[in-house]
């Protein structure tokens, strides 16, 4: 599949990702995906994705074993939809939400 980039292509991939995540994410539940397009430090097109997940009742952080399936769905969605932008995925708890996306690649 030919690689694509741009907001429309990323939006199409995100729609696919959200459909896939729906039945997958009982714990942790994904509340939102925030995306900022830009370039990374290597000059490549990048999509900086912040996955907002519900806080755990215990207050403990989620182990990677619970976050990795979400990460994998995002990567697969970008690959399957031929998006050229490199997906940088960050996880935040809902209680941490509120700030601007960090300038990871700028």
PDB file of N, CA and C in Angstrom:
ATOM      1  N   UNK A   1       0.846  -1.174   0.000  1.00  0.00           N
ATOM      2  CA  UNK A   1       0.000   0.000   0.000  1.00  0.00           C
ATOM      3  C   UNK A   1       0.889   1.234   0.000  1.00  0.00           C
ATOM      4  N   UNK A   2       0.528   2.246  -0.776  1.00  0.00           N
ATOM      5  CA  UNK A   2       1.310   3.468  -0.862  1.00  0.00           C
ATOM      6  C   UNK A   2       1.179   4.255   0.434  1.00  0.00           C
ATOM      7  N   UNK A   3       2.300   4.763   0.932  1.00  0.00           N
ATOM      8  CA  UNK A   3       2.297   5.537   2.167  1.00  0.00           C
ATOM      9  C   UNK A   3       1.661   6.897   1.937  1.00  0.00           C
ATOM     10  N   UNK A   4       0.870   7.339   2.904  1.00  0.00           N
ATOM     11  CA  UNK A   4       0.182   8.613   2.827  1.00  0.00           C
ATOM     12  C   UNK A   4       0.523   9.409   4.083  1.00  0.00           C
ATOM     13  N   UNK A   5       0.325  10.703   4.022  1.00  0.00           N
ATOM     14  CA  UNK A   5       0.457  11.513   5.218  1.00  0.00           C
ATOM     15  C   UNK A   5      -0.573  12.615   5.153  1.00  0.00           C
ATOM     16  N   UNK A   6      -0.717  13.351   6.210  1.00  0.00           N
ATOM     17  CA  UNK A   6      -1.681  14.430   6.254  1.00  0.00           C
ATOM     18  C   UNK A   6      -2.810  14.119   7.213  1.00  0.00           C
ATOM     19  N   UNK A   7      -3.529  15.183   7.561  1.00  0.00           N
ATOM     20  CA  UNK A   7      -4.580  15.071   8.567  1.00  0.00           C
ATOM     21  C   UNK A   7      -5.686  14.106   8.154  1.00  0.00           C
ATOM     22  N   UNK A   8      -6.119  14.126   6.885  1.00  0.00           N
ATOM     23  CA  UNK A   8      -7.202  13.236   6.448  1.00  0.00           C
ATOM     24  C   UNK A   8      -6.798  11.779   6.588  1.00  0.00           C
ATOM     25  N   UNK A   9      -5.559  11.460   6.228  1.00  0.00           N
ATOM     26  CA  UNK A   9      -5.085  10.081   6.322  1.00  0.00           C
ATOM     27  C   UNK A   9      -4.968   9.629   7.779  1.00  0.00           C
ATOM     28  N   UNK A  10      -4.491  10.526   8.618  1.00  0.00           N
ATOM     29  CA  UNK A  10      -4.390  10.210  10.042  1.00  0.00           C
ATOM     30  C   UNK A  10      -5.785  10.036  10.635  1.00  0.00           C
ATOM     31  N   UNK A  11      -6.723  10.898  10.244  1.00  0.00           N
ATOM     32  CA  UNK A  11      -8.098  10.765  10.735  1.00  0.00           C
ATOM     33  C   UNK A  11      -8.705   9.432  10.333  1.00  0.00           C
ATOM     34  N   UNK A  12      -8.453   8.985   9.109  1.00  0.00           N
ATOM     35  CA  UNK A  12      -8.968   7.684   8.660  1.00  0.00           C
ATOM     36  C   UNK A  12      -8.369   6.561   9.497  1.00  0.00           C
ATOM     37  N   UNK A  13      -7.070   6.654   9.773  1.00  0.00           N
ATOM     38  CA  UNK A  13      -6.425   5.631  10.614  1.00  0.00           C
ATOM     39  C   UNK A  13      -6.994   5.661  12.021  1.00  0.00           C
ATOM     40  N   UNK A  14      -7.229   6.855  12.560  1.00  0.00           N
ATOM     41  CA  UNK A  14      -7.768   6.958  13.918  1.00  0.00           C
ATOM     42  C   UNK A  14      -9.180   6.398  14.006  1.00  0.00           C
ATOM     43  N   UNK A  15      -9.987   6.607  12.983  1.00  0.00           N
ATOM     44  CA  UNK A  15     -11.337   6.032  12.973  1.00  0.00           C
ATOM     45  C   UNK A  15     -11.253   4.513  13.025  1.00  0.00           C
ATOM     46  N   UNK A  16     -10.334   3.940  12.247  1.00  0.00           N
ATOM     47  CA  UNK A  16     -10.113   2.491  12.256  1.00  0.00           C
ATOM     48  C   UNK A  16      -9.633   2.034  13.639  1.00  0.00           C
ATOM     49  N   UNK A  17      -8.720   2.783  14.219  1.00  0.00           N
ATOM     50  CA  UNK A  17      -8.178   2.447  15.546  1.00  0.00           C
ATOM     51  C   UNK A  17      -9.275   2.475  16.597  1.00  0.00           C
ATOM     52  N   UNK A  18     -10.111   3.504  16.582  1.00  0.00           N
ATOM     53  CA  UNK A  18     -11.181   3.611  17.573  1.00  0.00           C
ATOM     54  C   UNK A  18     -12.185   2.470  17.452  1.00  0.00           C
ATOM     55  N   UNK A  19     -12.493   2.063  16.214  1.00  0.00           N
ATOM     56  CA  UNK A  19     -13.391   0.914  16.025  1.00  0.00           C
ATOM     57  C   UNK A  19     -12.771  -0.342  16.621  1.00  0.00           C
ATOM     58  N   UNK A  20     -11.471  -0.507  16.447  1.00  0.00           N
ATOM     59  CA  UNK A  20     -10.776  -1.690  16.950  1.00  0.00           C
ATOM     60  C   UNK A  20     -10.645  -1.647  18.464  1.00  0.00           C
ATOM     61  N   UNK A  21     -10.390  -0.469  19.014  1.00  0.00           N
ATOM     62  CA  UNK A  21     -10.204  -0.343  20.465  1.00  0.00           C
ATOM     63  C   UNK A  21     -11.488  -0.569  21.244  1.00  0.00           C
ATOM     64  N   UNK A  22     -12.620  -0.239  20.658  1.00  0.00           N
ATOM     65  CA  UNK A  22     -13.899  -0.349  21.358  1.00  0.00           C
ATOM     66  C   UNK A  22     -14.054  -1.631  22.158  1.00  0.00           C
ATOM     67  N   UNK A  23     -14.034  -2.780  21.516  1.00  0.00           N
ATOM     68  CA  UNK A  23     -14.205  -4.030  22.271  1.00  0.00           C
ATOM     69  C   UNK A  23     -12.949  -4.466  23.022  1.00  0.00           C
ATOM     70  N   UNK A  24     -11.797  -3.901  22.685  1.00  0.00           N
ATOM     71  CA  UNK A  24     -10.532  -4.351  23.271  1.00  0.00           C
ATOM     72  C   UNK A  24     -10.282  -3.794  24.663  1.00  0.00           C
ATOM     73  N   UNK A  25     -10.682  -2.563  24.900  1.00  0.00           N
ATOM     74  CA  UNK A  25     -10.193  -1.861  26.077  1.00  0.00           C
ATOM     75  C   UNK A  25     -11.177  -1.830  27.233  1.00  0.00           C
ATOM     76  N   UNK A  26     -11.382  -2.950  27.848  1.00  0.00           N
ATOM     77  CA  UNK A  26     -12.164  -2.962  29.077  1.00  0.00           C
ATOM     78  C   UNK A  26     -11.334  -2.331  30.192  1.00  0.00           C
ATOM     79  N   UNK A  27     -10.081  -2.719  30.312  1.00  0.00           N
ATOM     80  CA  UNK A  27      -9.159  -2.141  31.278  1.00  0.00           C
ATOM     81  C   UNK A  27      -7.794  -2.055  30.644  1.00  0.00           C
ATOM     82  N   UNK A  28      -7.194  -0.923  30.565  1.00  0.00           N
ATOM     83  CA  UNK A  28      -7.770   0.376  30.909  1.00  0.00           C
ATOM     84  C   UNK A  28      -8.682   0.877  29.799  1.00  0.00           C
ATOM     85  N   UNK A  29      -9.700   1.594  30.189  1.00  0.00           N
ATOM     86  CA  UNK A  29     -10.626   2.140  29.207  1.00  0.00           C
ATOM     87  C   UNK A  29     -10.031   3.418  28.614  1.00  0.00           C
ATOM     88  N   UNK A  30     -10.025   3.481  27.296  1.00  0.00           N
ATOM     89  CA  UNK A  30      -9.520   4.656  26.589  1.00  0.00           C
ATOM     90  C   UNK A  30     -10.629   5.697  26.551  1.00  0.00           C
ATOM     91  N   UNK A  31     -10.341   6.864  27.119  1.00  0.00           N
ATOM     92  CA  UNK A  31     -11.309   7.967  27.121  1.00  0.00           C
ATOM     93  C   UNK A  31     -11.163   8.854  25.906  1.00  0.00           C
ATOM     94  N   UNK A  32      -9.923   9.003  25.414  1.00  0.00           N
ATOM     95  CA  UNK A  32      -9.705   9.937  24.313  1.00  0.00           C
ATOM     96  C   UNK A  32      -8.357   9.648  23.662  1.00  0.00           C
ATOM     97  N   UNK A  33      -8.254  10.006  22.395  1.00  0.00           N
ATOM     98  CA  UNK A  33      -6.983  10.015  21.673  1.00  0.00           C
ATOM     99  C   UNK A  33      -6.772  11.436  21.192  1.00  0.00           C
ATOM    100  N   UNK A  34      -5.651  12.038  21.577  1.00  0.00           N
ATOM    101  CA  UNK A  34      -5.313  13.383  21.134  1.00  0.00           C
ATOM    102  C   UNK A  34      -4.135  13.254  20.179  1.00  0.00           C
ATOM    103  N   UNK A  35      -4.233  13.920  19.044  1.00  0.00           N
ATOM    104  CA  UNK A  35      -3.203  13.791  18.018  1.00  0.00           C
ATOM    105  C   UNK A  35      -2.725  15.165  17.587  1.00  0.00           C
ATOM    106  N   UNK A  36      -1.422  15.283  17.485  1.00  0.00           N
ATOM    107  CA  UNK A  36      -0.801  16.497  16.954  1.00  0.00           C
ATOM    108  C   UNK A  36       0.163  16.058  15.863  1.00  0.00           C
ATOM    109  N   UNK A  37      -0.017  16.578  14.650  1.00  0.00           N
ATOM    110  CA  UNK A  37       0.889  16.262  13.556  1.00  0.00           C
ATOM    111  C   UNK A  37       2.062  17.231  13.577  1.00  0.00           C
ATOM    112  N   UNK A  38       3.224  16.722  13.214  1.00  0.00           N
ATOM    113  CA  UNK A  38       4.421  17.554  13.166  1.00  0.00           C
ATOM    114  C   UNK A  38       5.559  16.763  12.556  1.00  0.00           C
ATOM    115  N   UNK A  39       6.762  17.151  12.910  1.00  0.00           N
ATOM    116  CA  UNK A  39       7.943  16.419  12.480  1.00  0.00           C
ATOM    117  C   UNK A  39       8.743  16.044  13.717  1.00  0.00           C
ATOM    118  N   UNK A  40       9.407  14.908  13.638  1.00  0.00           N
ATOM    119  CA  UNK A  40      10.233  14.490  14.764  1.00  0.00           C
ATOM    120  C   UNK A  40      11.628  15.094  14.633  1.00  0.00           C
ATOM    121  N   UNK A  41      12.506  14.770  15.552  1.00  0.00           N
ATOM    122  CA  UNK A  41      13.846  15.359  15.560  1.00  0.00           C
ATOM    123  C   UNK A  41      14.668  14.933  14.347  1.00  0.00           C
ATOM    124  N   UNK A  42      14.242  13.883  13.658  1.00  0.00           N
ATOM    125  CA  UNK A  42      14.935  13.423  12.455  1.00  0.00           C
ATOM    126  C   UNK A  42      14.340  14.022  11.182  1.00  0.00           C
ATOM    127  N   UNK A  43      13.345  14.888  11.325  1.00  0.00           N
ATOM    128  CA  UNK A  43      12.735  15.527  10.174  1.00  0.00           C
ATOM    129  C   UNK A  43      11.651  14.709   9.494  1.00  0.00           C
ATOM    130  N   UNK A  44      11.269  13.563  10.091  1.00  0.00           N
ATOM    131  CA  UNK A  44      10.209  12.726   9.511  1.00  0.00           C
ATOM    132  C   UNK A  44       8.838  13.244   9.930  1.00  0.00           C
ATOM    133  N   UNK A  45       7.843  13.023   9.053  1.00  0.00           N
ATOM    134  CA  UNK A  45       6.464  13.301   9.436  1.00  0.00           C
ATOM    135  C   UNK A  45       6.130  12.437  10.638  1.00  0.00           C
ATOM    136  N   UNK A  46       5.460  13.031  11.625  1.00  0.00           N
ATOM    137  CA  UNK A  46       5.155  12.310  12.853  1.00  0.00           C
ATOM    138  C   UNK A  46       3.752  12.656  13.325  1.00  0.00           C
ATOM    139  N   UNK A  47       3.156  11.709  14.019  1.00  0.00           N
ATOM    140  CA  UNK A  47       1.885  11.924  14.699  1.00  0.00           C
ATOM    141  C   UNK A  47       2.141  11.658  16.179  1.00  0.00           C
ATOM    142  N   UNK A  48       2.045  12.706  16.971  1.00  0.00           N
ATOM    143  CA  UNK A  48       2.245  12.587  18.413  1.00  0.00           C
ATOM    144  C   UNK A  48       0.878  12.303  19.033  1.00  0.00           C
ATOM    145  N   UNK A  49       0.709  11.096  19.543  1.00  0.00           N
ATOM    146  CA  UNK A  49      -0.582  10.614  20.001  1.00  0.00           C
ATOM    147  C   UNK A  49      -0.545  10.451  21.514  1.00  0.00           C
ATOM    148  N   UNK A  50      -1.495  11.096  22.172  1.00  0.00           N
ATOM    149  CA  UNK A  50      -1.649  10.926  23.612  1.00  0.00           C
ATOM    150  C   UNK A  50      -2.926  10.134  23.833  1.00  0.00           C
ATOM    151  N   UNK A  51      -2.778   8.981  24.473  1.00  0.00           N
ATOM    152  CA  UNK A  51      -3.910   8.129  24.798  1.00  0.00           C
ATOM    153  C   UNK A  51      -4.304   8.439  26.241  1.00  0.00           C
ATOM    154  N   UNK A  52      -5.510   8.947  26.421  1.00  0.00           N
ATOM    155  CA  UNK A  52      -6.012   9.253  27.760  1.00  0.00           C
ATOM    156  C   UNK A  52      -6.796   8.039  28.241  1.00  0.00           C
ATOM    157  N   UNK A  53      -6.345   7.462  29.361  1.00  0.00           N
ATOM    158  CA  UNK A  53      -7.004   6.281  29.927  1.00  0.00           C
ATOM    159  C   UNK A  53      -7.585   6.626  31.290  1.00  0.00           C
ATOM    160  N   UNK A  54      -8.614   5.865  31.668  1.00  0.00           N
ATOM    161  CA  UNK A  54      -9.226   6.028  32.987  1.00  0.00           C
ATOM    162  C   UNK A  54      -8.194   5.758  34.068  1.00  0.00           C
ATOM    163  N   UNK A  55      -8.306   6.472  35.164  1.00  0.00           N
ATOM    164  CA  UNK A  55      -7.462   6.202  36.325  1.00  0.00           C
ATOM    165  C   UNK A  55      -7.872   4.870  36.948  1.00  0.00           C
ATOM    166  N   UNK A  56      -6.903   4.179  37.504  1.00  0.00           N
ATOM    167  CA  UNK A  56      -7.215   2.957  38.241  1.00  0.00           C
ATOM    168  C   UNK A  56      -7.783   3.341  39.607  1.00  0.00           C
ATOM    169  N   UNK A  57      -8.781   2.609  40.094  1.00  0.00           N
ATOM    170  CA  UNK A  57      -9.320   2.914  41.423  1.00  0.00           C
ATOM    171  C   UNK A  57      -8.245   2.864  42.514  1.00  0.00           C
ATOM    172  N   UNK A  58      -7.272   1.993  42.352  1.00  0.00           N
ATOM    173  CA  UNK A  58      -6.205   1.859  43.349  1.00  0.00           C
ATOM    174  C   UNK A  58      -5.214   3.014  43.295  1.00  0.00           C
ATOM    175  N   UNK A  59      -5.207   3.769  42.184  1.00  0.00           N
ATOM    176  CA  UNK A  59      -4.245   4.851  42.016  1.00  0.00           C
ATOM    177  C   UNK A  59      -2.914   4.387  41.458  1.00  0.00           C
ATOM    178  N   UNK A  60      -2.737   3.085  41.300  1.00  0.00           N
ATOM    179  CA  UNK A  60      -1.491   2.552  40.746  1.00  0.00           C
ATOM    180  C   UNK A  60      -1.434   2.788  39.245  1.00  0.00           C
ATOM    181  N   UNK A  61      -0.225   2.917  38.691  1.00  0.00           N
ATOM    182  CA  UNK A  61      -0.102   3.025  37.235  1.00  0.00           C
ATOM    183  C   UNK A  61      -0.430   1.680  36.578  1.00  0.00           C
ATOM    184  N   UNK A  62      -0.845   1.747  35.334  1.00  0.00           N
ATOM    185  CA  UNK A  62      -1.115   0.526  34.590  1.00  0.00           C
ATOM    186  C   UNK A  62       0.203  -0.122  34.194  1.00  0.00           C
ATOM    187  N   UNK A  63       0.291  -1.436  34.270  1.00  0.00           N
ATOM    188  CA  UNK A  63       1.500  -2.109  33.780  1.00  0.00           C
ATOM    189  C   UNK A  63       1.518  -2.080  32.252  1.00  0.00           C
ATOM    190  N   UNK A  64       2.713  -2.146  31.690  1.00  0.00           N
ATOM    191  CA  UNK A  64       2.868  -2.134  30.237  1.00  0.00           C
ATOM    192  C   UNK A  64       2.068  -3.248  29.584  1.00  0.00           C
ATOM    193  N   UNK A  65       1.924  -4.373  30.254  1.00  0.00           N
ATOM    194  CA  UNK A  65       1.172  -5.498  29.674  1.00  0.00           C
ATOM    195  C   UNK A  65      -0.277  -5.113  29.372  1.00  0.00           C
ATOM    196  N   UNK A  66      -0.833  -4.126  30.073  1.00  0.00           N
ATOM    197  CA  UNK A  66      -2.194  -3.661  29.794  1.00  0.00           C
ATOM    198  C   UNK A  66      -2.213  -2.532  28.767  1.00  0.00           C
ATOM    199  N   UNK A  67      -1.130  -1.790  28.652  1.00  0.00           N
ATOM    200  CA  UNK A  67      -1.077  -0.684  27.697  1.00  0.00           C
ATOM    201  C   UNK A  67      -0.603  -1.125  26.317  1.00  0.00           C
ATOM    202  N   UNK A  68       0.218  -2.165  26.267  1.00  0.00           N
ATOM    203  CA  UNK A  68       0.806  -2.621  25.006  1.00  0.00           C
ATOM    204  C   UNK A  68      -0.246  -2.987  23.956  1.00  0.00           C
ATOM    205  N   UNK A  69      -1.336  -3.689  24.304  1.00  0.00           N
ATOM    206  CA  UNK A  69      -2.338  -3.984  23.261  1.00  0.00           C
ATOM    207  C   UNK A  69      -2.915  -2.717  22.616  1.00  0.00           C
ATOM    208  N   UNK A  70      -3.075  -1.651  23.385  1.00  0.00           N
ATOM    209  CA  UNK A  70      -3.569  -0.383  22.837  1.00  0.00           C
ATOM    210  C   UNK A  70      -2.514   0.201  21.894  1.00  0.00           C
ATOM    211  N   UNK A  71      -1.265   0.205  22.336  1.00  0.00           N
ATOM    212  CA  UNK A  71      -0.155   0.673  21.513  1.00  0.00           C
ATOM    213  C   UNK A  71      -0.091  -0.107  20.199  1.00  0.00           C
ATOM    214  N   UNK A  72      -0.238  -1.419  20.283  1.00  0.00           N
ATOM    215  CA  UNK A  72      -0.174  -2.274  19.089  1.00  0.00           C
ATOM    216  C   UNK A  72      -1.302  -1.965  18.103  1.00  0.00           C
ATOM    217  N   UNK A  73      -2.503  -1.693  18.617  1.00  0.00           N
ATOM    218  CA  UNK A  73      -3.636  -1.354  17.750  1.00  0.00           C
ATOM    219  C   UNK A  73      -3.353  -0.041  17.014  1.00  0.00           C
ATOM    220  N   UNK A  74      -2.766   0.915  17.706  1.00  0.00           N
ATOM    221  CA  UNK A  74      -2.450   2.202  17.073  1.00  0.00           C
ATOM    222  C   UNK A  74      -1.428   1.996  15.957  1.00  0.00           C
ATOM    223  N   UNK A  75      -0.355   1.278  16.252  1.00  0.00           N
ATOM    224  CA  UNK A  75       0.666   1.026  15.227  1.00  0.00           C
ATOM    225  C   UNK A  75       0.084   0.269  14.041  1.00  0.00           C
ATOM    226  N   UNK A  76      -0.734  -0.739  14.319  1.00  0.00           N
ATOM    227  CA  UNK A  76      -1.341  -1.532  13.248  1.00  0.00           C
ATOM    228  C   UNK A  76      -2.277  -0.659  12.414  1.00  0.00           C
ATOM    229  N   UNK A  77      -3.033   0.223  13.061  1.00  0.00           N
ATOM    230  CA  UNK A  77      -3.932   1.120  12.341  1.00  0.00           C
ATOM    231  C   UNK A  77      -3.174   2.036  11.395  1.00  0.00           C
ATOM    232  N   UNK A  78      -2.026   2.554  11.828  1.00  0.00           N
ATOM    233  CA  UNK A  78      -1.216   3.401  10.951  1.00  0.00           C
ATOM    234  C   UNK A  78      -0.632   2.585   9.804  1.00  0.00           C
ATOM    235  N   UNK A  79      -0.119   1.397  10.111  1.00  0.00           N
ATOM    236  CA  UNK A  79       0.462   0.552   9.061  1.00  0.00           C
ATOM    237  C   UNK A  79      -0.594   0.089   8.063  1.00  0.00           C
ATOM    238  N   UNK A  80      -1.717  -0.412   8.556  1.00  0.00           N
ATOM    239  CA  UNK A  80      -2.765  -0.939   7.679  1.00  0.00           C
ATOM    240  C   UNK A  80      -3.375   0.135   6.785  1.00  0.00           C
ATOM    241  N   UNK A  81      -3.375   1.385   7.258  1.00  0.00           N
ATOM    242  CA  UNK A  81      -3.960   2.485   6.489  1.00  0.00           C
ATOM    243  C   UNK A  81      -2.920   3.249   5.680  1.00  0.00           C
ATOM    244  N   UNK A  82      -1.676   2.771   5.686  1.00  0.00           N
ATOM    245  CA  UNK A  82      -0.636   3.361   4.856  1.00  0.00           C
ATOM    246  C   UNK A  82      -0.259   4.780   5.225  1.00  0.00           C
ATOM    247  N   UNK A  83      -0.370   5.128   6.503  1.00  0.00           N
ATOM    248  CA  UNK A  83      -0.031   6.483   6.941  1.00  0.00           C
ATOM    249  C   UNK A  83       1.481   6.595   7.080  1.00  0.00           C
ATOM    250  N   UNK A  84       2.057   7.602   6.436  1.00  0.00           N
ATOM    251  CA  UNK A  84       3.505   7.772   6.449  1.00  0.00           C
ATOM    252  C   UNK A  84       4.002   8.376   7.756  1.00  0.00           C
ATOM    253  N   UNK A  85       3.150   9.103   8.461  1.00  0.00           N
ATOM    254  CA  UNK A  85       3.566   9.727   9.717  1.00  0.00           C
ATOM    255  C   UNK A  85       3.893   8.664  10.752  1.00  0.00           C
ATOM    256  N   UNK A  86       5.031   8.847  11.421  1.00  0.00           N
ATOM    257  CA  UNK A  86       5.485   7.909  12.444  1.00  0.00           C
ATOM    258  C   UNK A  86       4.673   8.150  13.714  1.00  0.00           C
ATOM    259  N   UNK A  87       3.989   7.124  14.260  1.00  0.00           N
ATOM    260  CA  UNK A  87       3.181   7.340  15.459  1.00  0.00           C
ATOM    261  C   UNK A  87       4.019   7.259  16.748  1.00  0.00           C
ATOM    262  N   UNK A  88       4.086   8.373  17.446  1.00  0.00           N
ATOM    263  CA  UNK A  88       4.705   8.422  18.776  1.00  0.00           C
ATOM    264  C   UNK A  88       3.563   8.374  19.778  1.00  0.00           C
ATOM    265  N   UNK A  89       3.516   7.324  20.594  1.00  0.00           N
ATOM    266  CA  UNK A  89       2.389   7.088  21.486  1.00  0.00           C
ATOM    267  C   UNK A  89       2.800   7.352  22.931  1.00  0.00           C
ATOM    268  N   UNK A  90       2.000   8.144  23.601  1.00  0.00           N
ATOM    269  CA  UNK A  90       2.196   8.445  25.021  1.00  0.00           C
ATOM    270  C   UNK A  90       0.889   8.138  25.742  1.00  0.00           C
ATOM    271  N   UNK A  91       0.981   7.587  26.927  1.00  0.00           N
ATOM    272  CA  UNK A  91      -0.202   7.290  27.733  1.00  0.00           C
ATOM    273  C   UNK A  91      -0.269   8.254  28.904  1.00  0.00           C
ATOM    274  N   UNK A  92      -1.465   8.784  29.149  1.00  0.00           N
ATOM    275  CA  UNK A  92      -1.707   9.636  30.310  1.00  0.00           C
ATOM    276  C   UNK A  92      -2.985   9.188  30.993  1.00  0.00           C
ATOM    277  N   UNK A  93      -3.008   9.342  32.298  1.00  0.00           N
ATOM    278  CA  UNK A  93      -4.229   9.088  33.047  1.00  0.00           C
ATOM    279  C   UNK A  93      -5.181  10.261  32.878  1.00  0.00           C
ATOM    280  N   UNK A  94      -6.462   9.990  33.012  1.00  0.00           N
ATOM    281  CA  UNK A  94      -7.476  11.043  32.885  1.00  0.00           C
ATOM    282  C   UNK A  94      -7.192  12.170  33.870  1.00  0.00           C
ATOM    283  N   UNK A  95      -6.719  11.841  35.061  1.00  0.00           N
ATOM    284  CA  UNK A  95      -6.424  12.869  36.068  1.00  0.00           C
ATOM    285  C   UNK A  95      -5.253  13.765  35.670  1.00  0.00           C
ATOM    286  N   UNK A  96      -4.442  13.330  34.710  1.00  0.00           N
ATOM    287  CA  UNK A  96      -3.307  14.116  34.236  1.00  0.00           C
ATOM    288  C   UNK A  96      -3.670  15.007  33.047  1.00  0.00           C
ATOM    289  N   UNK A  97      -4.858  14.790  32.499  1.00  0.00           N
ATOM    290  CA  UNK A  97      -5.287  15.503  31.303  1.00  0.00           C
ATOM    291  C   UNK A  97      -5.459  16.983  31.596  1.00  0.00           C
ATOM    292  N   UNK A  98      -5.277  17.785  30.574  1.00  0.00           N
ATOM    293  CA  UNK A  98      -5.549  19.198  30.733  1.00  0.00           C
ATOM    294  C   UNK A  98      -4.531  20.097  30.087  1.00  0.00           C
ATOM    295  N   UNK A  99      -3.305  19.622  29.908  1.00  0.00           N
ATOM    296  CA  UNK A  99      -2.288  20.471  29.324  1.00  0.00           C
ATOM    297  C   UNK A  99      -2.186  20.302  27.831  1.00  0.00           C
ATOM    298  N   UNK A 100      -1.415  21.184  27.214  1.00  0.00           N
ATOM    299  CA  UNK A 100      -1.073  21.055  25.802  1.00  0.00           C
ATOM    300  C   UNK A 100      -0.252  19.793  25.615  1.00  0.00           C
ATOM    301  N   UNK A 101      -0.259  19.273  24.415  1.00  0.00           N
ATOM    302  CA  UNK A 101       0.626  18.171  24.111  1.00  0.00           C
ATOM    303  C   UNK A 101       2.074  18.650  24.233  1.00  0.00           C
ATOM    304  N   UNK A 102       2.895  17.831  24.818  1.00  0.00           N
ATOM    305  CA  UNK A 102       4.311  18.171  24.924  1.00  0.00           C
ATOM    306  C   UNK A 102       4.909  18.291  23.548  1.00  0.00           C
ATOM    307  N   UNK A 103       5.867  19.177  23.398  1.00  0.00           N
ATOM    308  CA  UNK A 103       6.538  19.369  22.120  1.00  0.00           C
ATOM    309  C   UNK A 103       7.613  18.304  21.968  1.00  0.00           C
ATOM    310  N   UNK A 104       7.203  17.072  21.741  1.00  0.00           N
ATOM    311  CA  UNK A 104       8.131  15.949  21.692  1.00  0.00           C
ATOM    312  C   UNK A 104       9.087  16.075  20.525  1.00  0.00           C
ATOM    313  N   UNK A 105       8.602  16.425  19.366  1.00  0.00           N
ATOM    314  CA  UNK A 105       9.451  16.430  18.192  1.00  0.00           C
ATOM    315  C   UNK A 105       9.947  17.786  17.770  1.00  0.00           C
ATOM    316  N   UNK A 106       9.563  18.812  18.483  1.00  0.00           N
ATOM    317  CA  UNK A 106       9.945  20.160  18.050  1.00  0.00           C
ATOM    318  C   UNK A 106      11.175  20.659  18.772  1.00  0.00           C
TER     319      UNK A 106
END
